Amino acid sequence: MPLIYGGLDISKSCTGWGVVGPNLKEAGAWRCPIKAPFHLKRGAIDATYAGDVSDWYSRQFASWLATYRPDVVAIEQPMPGNSSRSKTEVDTSSEWAGQSLKKVEVGGTSFDTTHFLHGLAMEAARICRARNIQTIYVASQTWRGQKGLGIGTPPKSVEPKDRSSWYKKKAKLYAKADGLDLKSGDAAEGFCIATYLRNQREQPHGLFPGLTADG
């Protein structure tokens, strides 16, 4: 029988999902309602908070699987964590000798962001596998680079801080061209991940050569 493909673009604040199959194209997003404890410093983690978020998302994942029953699920692979680094810059605001250089923090992903990305991606994979659903991680550059999707990479003129918005805009444009007018960029990316998986499956040497449309 024909297959149903699922895609998940996971983050703590908002996770986009998509499903693609015979006469089926749907996408949406879950916005996590659980807020960080008031006392928690930026970038820090808390086990109770993390547990509550994981429990909430686990129920969303399970309900989604029960509703759409995908045969295969692709989860966007979480990025490896990278700490910020110091860079020496000239302090143009200083008029005093000996104060013309300053240290600034550049780059990096906050620890709490990495903590949730990896933890929730693993939880989604666990729930899929517990239901015997074939599951893969797919890197963002891999699914965005698929020829049929046409997402590609931002031009150099796009500032690093604007790259995420650029990607989401492109995903919404693709979804609209494919019949889904989505307001959420997260939902559009979930849909694109599911579409990537379907396209990959239909290639002669796909990700799961032993899995056929007849099961």
PDB file of C-alpha atoms in Angstrom:
ATOM      1  CA  MET A   1       0.000   0.000   0.000  1.00  0.00           C
ATOM      2  CA  PRO A   2       1.162   3.615  -0.530  1.00  0.00           C
ATOM      3  CA  LEU A   3       3.314   5.125   2.174  1.00  0.00           C
ATOM      4  CA  ILE A   4       2.807   8.137   4.437  1.00  0.00           C
ATOM      5  CA  TYR A   5       5.865  10.252   5.226  1.00  0.00           C
ATOM      6  CA  GLY A   6       6.292  12.461   8.282  1.00  0.00           C
ATOM      7  CA  GLY A   7       8.703  15.311   8.978  1.00  0.00           C
ATOM      8  CA  LEU A   8       9.626  17.073  12.230  1.00  0.00           C
ATOM      9  CA  ASP A   9      11.464  20.379  12.628  1.00  0.00           C
ATOM     10  CA  ILE A  10      12.075  20.329  16.365  1.00  0.00           C
ATOM     11  CA  SER A  11      12.760  23.180  18.748  1.00  0.00           C
ATOM     12  CA  LYS A  12      11.772  23.895  22.343  1.00  0.00           C
ATOM     13  CA  SER A  13       9.644  26.920  21.588  1.00  0.00           C
ATOM     14  CA  CYS A  14       7.865  25.714  18.439  1.00  0.00           C
ATOM     15  CA  THR A  15       8.089  22.421  16.541  1.00  0.00           C
ATOM     16  CA  GLY A  16       6.877  22.190  12.959  1.00  0.00           C
ATOM     17  CA  TRP A  17       5.452  18.978  11.534  1.00  0.00           C
ATOM     18  CA  GLY A  18       4.341  17.800   8.130  1.00  0.00           C
ATOM     19  CA  VAL A  19       2.813  14.671   6.584  1.00  0.00           C
ATOM     20  CA  VAL A  20       2.758  13.719   2.914  1.00  0.00           C
ATOM     21  CA  GLY A  21       1.044  10.731   1.356  1.00  0.00           C
ATOM     22  CA  PRO A  22      -1.612   9.661  -1.139  1.00  0.00           C
ATOM     23  CA  ASN A  23      -4.196  12.471  -1.168  1.00  0.00           C
ATOM     24  CA  LEU A  24      -2.581  13.799   2.011  1.00  0.00           C
ATOM     25  CA  LYS A  25      -0.695  17.052   2.527  1.00  0.00           C
ATOM     26  CA  GLU A  26      -0.896  18.578   5.971  1.00  0.00           C
ATOM     27  CA  ALA A  27       1.341  20.600   8.239  1.00  0.00           C
ATOM     28  CA  GLY A  28       1.186  22.428  11.528  1.00  0.00           C
ATOM     29  CA  ALA A  29       3.192  23.499  14.536  1.00  0.00           C
ATOM     30  CA  TRP A  30       3.144  22.888  18.268  1.00  0.00           C
ATOM     31  CA  ARG A  31       4.009  25.940  20.353  1.00  0.00           C
ATOM     32  CA  CYS A  32       5.246  24.827  23.751  1.00  0.00           C
ATOM     33  CA  PRO A  33       3.254  26.559  26.527  1.00  0.00           C
ATOM     34  CA  ILE A  34       5.746  25.744  29.296  1.00  0.00           C
ATOM     35  CA  LYS A  35       7.816  28.737  30.327  1.00  0.00           C
ATOM     36  CA  ALA A  36      11.224  28.694  31.940  1.00  0.00           C
ATOM     37  CA  PRO A  37      11.299  29.199  35.728  1.00  0.00           C
ATOM     38  CA  PHE A  38      11.574  32.860  36.670  1.00  0.00           C
ATOM     39  CA  HIS A  39      14.840  32.299  38.564  1.00  0.00           C
ATOM     40  CA  LEU A  40      16.569  30.416  35.717  1.00  0.00           C
ATOM     41  CA  LYS A  41      19.457  32.355  34.210  1.00  0.00           C
ATOM     42  CA  ARG A  42      19.686  32.718  30.450  1.00  0.00           C
ATOM     43  CA  GLY A  43      21.415  29.696  28.910  1.00  0.00           C
ATOM     44  CA  ALA A  44      21.103  27.581  32.069  1.00  0.00           C
ATOM     45  CA  ILE A  45      19.165  24.326  32.331  1.00  0.00           C
ATOM     46  CA  ASP A  46      16.852  22.908  34.971  1.00  0.00           C
ATOM     47  CA  ALA A  47      15.832  19.232  35.277  1.00  0.00           C
ATOM     48  CA  THR A  48      12.246  19.888  36.388  1.00  0.00           C
ATOM     49  CA  TYR A  49      11.686  22.374  33.584  1.00  0.00           C
ATOM     50  CA  ALA A  50      13.278  20.033  31.024  1.00  0.00           C
ATOM     51  CA  GLY A  51      11.190  17.120  32.266  1.00  0.00           C
ATOM     52  CA  ASP A  52       7.959  19.098  31.972  1.00  0.00           C
ATOM     53  CA  VAL A  53       8.817  20.217  28.429  1.00  0.00           C
ATOM     54  CA  SER A  54       9.792  16.679  27.402  1.00  0.00           C
ATOM     55  CA  ASP A  55       6.576  15.252  28.847  1.00  0.00           C
ATOM     56  CA  TRP A  56       4.446  17.807  26.997  1.00  0.00           C
ATOM     57  CA  TYR A  57       6.210  17.151  23.689  1.00  0.00           C
ATOM     58  CA  SER A  58       6.034  13.383  24.168  1.00  0.00           C
ATOM     59  CA  ARG A  59       2.262  13.614  24.234  1.00  0.00           C
ATOM     60  CA  GLN A  60       2.248  15.757  21.076  1.00  0.00           C
ATOM     61  CA  PHE A  61       4.500  13.291  19.248  1.00  0.00           C
ATOM     62  CA  ALA A  62       2.407  10.291  20.311  1.00  0.00           C
ATOM     63  CA  SER A  63      -0.878  11.958  19.341  1.00  0.00           C
ATOM     64  CA  TRP A  64       0.538  12.987  15.954  1.00  0.00           C
ATOM     65  CA  LEU A  65       1.690   9.442  15.205  1.00  0.00           C
ATOM     66  CA  ALA A  66      -1.684   8.021  16.223  1.00  0.00           C
ATOM     67  CA  THR A  67      -3.534  10.529  14.032  1.00  0.00           C
ATOM     68  CA  TYR A  68      -1.521  10.278  10.805  1.00  0.00           C
ATOM     69  CA  ARG A  69       0.186   6.883  11.180  1.00  0.00           C
ATOM     70  CA  PRO A  70       3.290   7.697   9.110  1.00  0.00           C
ATOM     71  CA  ASP A  71       5.306   4.740   7.815  1.00  0.00           C
ATOM     72  CA  VAL A  72       8.580   6.687   7.881  1.00  0.00           C
ATOM     73  CA  VAL A  73       9.566   9.811   9.848  1.00  0.00           C
ATOM     74  CA  ALA A  74      12.440  12.217   9.228  1.00  0.00           C
ATOM     75  CA  ILE A  75      13.612  14.391  12.126  1.00  0.00           C
ATOM     76  CA  GLU A  76      15.838  17.367  11.447  1.00  0.00           C
ATOM     77  CA  GLN A  77      19.211  16.470  12.908  1.00  0.00           C
ATOM     78  CA  PRO A  78      20.124  18.737  15.824  1.00  0.00           C
ATOM     79  CA  MET A  79      23.251  20.777  15.299  1.00  0.00           C
ATOM     80  CA  PRO A  80      26.293  19.988  17.442  1.00  0.00           C
ATOM     81  CA  GLY A  81      26.676  22.494  20.243  1.00  0.00           C
ATOM     82  CA  ASN A  82      29.385  25.081  19.859  1.00  0.00           C
ATOM     83  CA  SER A  83      30.536  27.405  22.594  1.00  0.00           C
ATOM     84  CA  SER A  84      31.023  31.081  22.036  1.00  0.00           C
ATOM     85  CA  ARG A  85      34.542  32.425  21.621  1.00  0.00           C
ATOM     86  CA  SER A  86      36.274  35.690  22.344  1.00  0.00           C
ATOM     87  CA  LYS A  87      37.500  37.981  19.604  1.00  0.00           C
ATOM     88  CA  THR A  88      39.626  41.090  19.980  1.00  0.00           C
ATOM     89  CA  GLU A  89      38.248  44.181  18.306  1.00  0.00           C
ATOM     90  CA  VAL A  90      39.283  47.799  18.140  1.00  0.00           C
ATOM     91  CA  ASP A  91      37.185  49.936  20.456  1.00  0.00           C
ATOM     92  CA  THR A  92      36.472  52.913  18.241  1.00  0.00           C
ATOM     93  CA  SER A  93      34.574  54.639  21.042  1.00  0.00           C
ATOM     94  CA  SER A  94      37.695  54.949  23.183  1.00  0.00           C
ATOM     95  CA  GLU A  95      39.878  58.064  23.027  1.00  0.00           C
ATOM     96  CA  TRP A  96      42.453  56.852  25.548  1.00  0.00           C
ATOM     97  CA  ALA A  97      45.719  55.086  24.775  1.00  0.00           C
ATOM     98  CA  GLY A  98      45.766  51.519  26.030  1.00  0.00           C
ATOM     99  CA  GLN A  99      41.994  51.201  25.788  1.00  0.00           C
ATOM    100  CA  SER A 100      41.687  50.799  22.016  1.00  0.00           C
ATOM    101  CA  LEU A 101      41.201  47.000  22.136  1.00  0.00           C
ATOM    102  CA  LYS A 102      38.306  45.075  23.624  1.00  0.00           C
ATOM    103  CA  LYS A 103      37.163  41.446  23.926  1.00  0.00           C
ATOM    104  CA  VAL A 104      33.755  40.524  22.515  1.00  0.00           C
ATOM    105  CA  GLU A 105      31.850  37.232  22.512  1.00  0.00           C
ATOM    106  CA  VAL A 106      30.968  35.928  19.041  1.00  0.00           C
ATOM    107  CA  GLY A 107      29.108  32.920  17.652  1.00  0.00           C
ATOM    108  CA  GLY A 108      28.001  29.962  19.669  1.00  0.00           C
ATOM    109  CA  THR A 109      24.746  28.238  20.558  1.00  0.00           C
ATOM    110  CA  SER A 110      23.436  28.598  24.080  1.00  0.00           C
ATOM    111  CA  PHE A 111      23.641  25.505  26.265  1.00  0.00           C
ATOM    112  CA  ASP A 112      19.904  25.394  26.943  1.00  0.00           C
ATOM    113  CA  THR A 113      19.118  25.494  23.216  1.00  0.00           C
ATOM    114  CA  THR A 114      21.470  22.583  22.524  1.00  0.00           C
ATOM    115  CA  HIS A 115      20.084  20.703  25.533  1.00  0.00           C
ATOM    116  CA  PHE A 116      16.493  20.884  24.272  1.00  0.00           C
ATOM    117  CA  LEU A 117      17.295  20.253  20.603  1.00  0.00           C
ATOM    118  CA  HIS A 118      19.148  17.029  21.323  1.00  0.00           C
ATOM    119  CA  GLY A 119      16.831  15.852  24.080  1.00  0.00           C
ATOM    120  CA  LEU A 120      13.593  16.413  22.160  1.00  0.00           C
ATOM    121  CA  ALA A 121      14.986  14.938  18.927  1.00  0.00           C
ATOM    122  CA  MET A 122      15.980  11.801  20.830  1.00  0.00           C
ATOM    123  CA  GLU A 123      12.575  11.629  22.525  1.00  0.00           C
ATOM    124  CA  ALA A 124      10.793  11.884  19.162  1.00  0.00           C
ATOM    125  CA  ALA A 125      13.032   9.134  17.762  1.00  0.00           C
ATOM    126  CA  ARG A 126      12.348   6.934  20.816  1.00  0.00           C
ATOM    127  CA  ILE A 127       8.582   7.265  20.453  1.00  0.00           C
ATOM    128  CA  CYS A 128       8.735   6.496  16.723  1.00  0.00           C
ATOM    129  CA  ARG A 129      10.910   3.439  17.239  1.00  0.00           C
ATOM    130  CA  ALA A 130       8.723   2.160  20.083  1.00  0.00           C
ATOM    131  CA  ARG A 131       5.965   1.998  17.464  1.00  0.00           C
ATOM    132  CA  ASN A 132       8.272   0.298  14.952  1.00  0.00           C
ATOM    133  CA  ILE A 133       8.248   3.313  12.624  1.00  0.00           C
ATOM    134  CA  GLN A 134      11.331   3.710  10.454  1.00  0.00           C
ATOM    135  CA  THR A 135      13.051   6.897  11.557  1.00  0.00           C
ATOM    136  CA  ILE A 136      16.024   8.951  10.357  1.00  0.00           C
ATOM    137  CA  TYR A 137      17.799  12.147  11.232  1.00  0.00           C
ATOM    138  CA  VAL A 138      18.360  14.438   8.264  1.00  0.00           C
ATOM    139  CA  ALA A 139      20.720  17.411   8.349  1.00  0.00           C
ATOM    140  CA  SER A 140      19.175  20.781   7.493  1.00  0.00           C
ATOM    141  CA  GLN A 141      21.638  21.368   4.648  1.00  0.00           C
ATOM    142  CA  THR A 142      20.708  17.972   3.184  1.00  0.00           C
ATOM    143  CA  TRP A 143      16.955  18.454   2.923  1.00  0.00           C
ATOM    144  CA  ARG A 144      17.249  22.104   1.977  1.00  0.00           C
ATOM    145  CA  GLY A 145      19.697  21.172  -0.740  1.00  0.00           C
ATOM    146  CA  GLN A 146      17.387  18.665  -2.433  1.00  0.00           C
ATOM    147  CA  LYS A 147      16.835  19.801  -6.007  1.00  0.00           C
ATOM    148  CA  GLY A 148      13.072  19.354  -5.997  1.00  0.00           C
ATOM    149  CA  LEU A 149      12.574  21.599  -2.970  1.00  0.00           C
ATOM    150  CA  GLY A 150      14.689  24.450  -4.218  1.00  0.00           C
ATOM    151  CA  ILE A 151      15.376  25.949  -0.788  1.00  0.00           C
ATOM    152  CA  GLY A 152      19.115  26.351  -1.286  1.00  0.00           C
ATOM    153  CA  THR A 153      21.217  28.756   0.759  1.00  0.00           C
ATOM    154  CA  PRO A 154      20.839  32.481   1.435  1.00  0.00           C
ATOM    155  CA  PRO A 155      22.877  34.938  -0.631  1.00  0.00           C
ATOM    156  CA  LYS A 156      25.833  36.590   1.069  1.00  0.00           C
ATOM    157  CA  SER A 157      23.848  39.795   1.402  1.00  0.00           C
ATOM    158  CA  VAL A 158      21.616  38.125   4.045  1.00  0.00           C
ATOM    159  CA  GLU A 159      22.914  38.845   7.556  1.00  0.00           C
ATOM    160  CA  PRO A 160      23.575  35.800   9.798  1.00  0.00           C
ATOM    161  CA  LYS A 161      20.816  36.926  12.186  1.00  0.00           C
ATOM    162  CA  ASP A 162      18.318  36.890   9.286  1.00  0.00           C
ATOM    163  CA  ARG A 163      19.200  33.482   7.849  1.00  0.00           C
ATOM    164  CA  SER A 164      16.559  31.589   9.836  1.00  0.00           C
ATOM    165  CA  SER A 165      13.793  33.910   8.625  1.00  0.00           C
ATOM    166  CA  TRP A 166      15.086  33.586   5.051  1.00  0.00           C
ATOM    167  CA  TYR A 167      14.912  29.776   5.237  1.00  0.00           C
ATOM    168  CA  LYS A 168      11.398  29.827   6.684  1.00  0.00           C
ATOM    169  CA  LYS A 169      10.191  32.243   4.014  1.00  0.00           C
ATOM    170  CA  LYS A 170      11.547  29.963   1.283  1.00  0.00           C
ATOM    171  CA  ALA A 171       9.882  26.944   2.915  1.00  0.00           C
ATOM    172  CA  LYS A 172       6.528  28.773   2.988  1.00  0.00           C
ATOM    173  CA  LEU A 173       6.909  29.664  -0.680  1.00  0.00           C
ATOM    174  CA  TYR A 174       7.549  26.013  -1.541  1.00  0.00           C
ATOM    175  CA  ALA A 175       4.571  24.826   0.529  1.00  0.00           C
ATOM    176  CA  LYS A 176       2.297  27.418  -1.129  1.00  0.00           C
ATOM    177  CA  ALA A 177       3.416  26.312  -4.586  1.00  0.00           C
ATOM    178  CA  ASP A 178       2.583  22.759  -3.548  1.00  0.00           C
ATOM    179  CA  GLY A 179      -0.915  23.687  -2.386  1.00  0.00           C
ATOM    180  CA  LEU A 180      -0.458  24.593   1.285  1.00  0.00           C
ATOM    181  CA  ASP A 181      -0.679  28.260   2.264  1.00  0.00           C
ATOM    182  CA  LEU A 182       0.990  28.186   5.678  1.00  0.00           C
ATOM    183  CA  LYS A 183       1.433  31.136   8.023  1.00  0.00           C
ATOM    184  CA  SER A 184       3.966  29.303  10.173  1.00  0.00           C
ATOM    185  CA  GLY A 185       7.522  28.956   8.891  1.00  0.00           C
ATOM    186  CA  ASP A 186       8.051  26.074  11.324  1.00  0.00           C
ATOM    187  CA  ALA A 187       5.082  24.197   9.844  1.00  0.00           C
ATOM    188  CA  ALA A 188       6.399  24.874   6.337  1.00  0.00           C
ATOM    189  CA  GLU A 189       9.789  23.423   7.250  1.00  0.00           C
ATOM    190  CA  GLY A 190       8.154  20.339   8.763  1.00  0.00           C
ATOM    191  CA  PHE A 191       6.233  19.907   5.512  1.00  0.00           C
ATOM    192  CA  CYS A 192       9.422  20.325   3.457  1.00  0.00           C
ATOM    193  CA  ILE A 193      11.216  17.679   5.547  1.00  0.00           C
ATOM    194  CA  ALA A 194       8.362  15.223   4.941  1.00  0.00           C
ATOM    195  CA  THR A 195       8.440  16.072   1.229  1.00  0.00           C
ATOM    196  CA  TYR A 196      12.209  15.569   1.140  1.00  0.00           C
ATOM    197  CA  LEU A 197      11.705  12.111   2.630  1.00  0.00           C
ATOM    198  CA  ARG A 198       9.066  11.189   0.050  1.00  0.00           C
ATOM    199  CA  ASN A 199      11.243  12.450  -2.804  1.00  0.00           C
ATOM    200  CA  GLN A 200      14.230  10.558  -1.472  1.00  0.00           C
ATOM    201  CA  ARG A 201      12.182   7.365  -1.148  1.00  0.00           C
ATOM    202  CA  GLU A 202      11.087   7.609  -4.770  1.00  0.00           C
ATOM    203  CA  GLN A 203      14.657   7.741  -6.052  1.00  0.00           C
ATOM    204  CA  PRO A 204      16.169   4.435  -7.257  1.00  0.00           C
ATOM    205  CA  HIS A 205      18.716   4.438  -4.426  1.00  0.00           C
ATOM    206  CA  GLY A 206      16.741   5.952  -1.598  1.00  0.00           C
ATOM    207  CA  LEU A 207      17.309   5.885   2.129  1.00  0.00           C
ATOM    208  CA  PHE A 208      15.310   2.701   2.655  1.00  0.00           C
ATOM    209  CA  PRO A 209      15.822   0.497  -0.433  1.00  0.00           C
ATOM    210  CA  GLY A 210      14.144  -2.435   1.342  1.00  0.00           C
ATOM    211  CA  LEU A 211      10.952  -0.451   1.944  1.00  0.00           C
ATOM    212  CA  THR A 212       8.578  -0.481  -1.017  1.00  0.00           C
ATOM    213  CA  ALA A 213       5.260   1.140  -1.674  1.00  0.00           C
ATOM    214  CA  ASP A 214       3.715  -2.294  -1.154  1.00  0.00           C
ATOM    215  CA  GLY A 215       5.243  -2.560   2.315  1.00  0.00           C
TER     216      GLY A 215
END
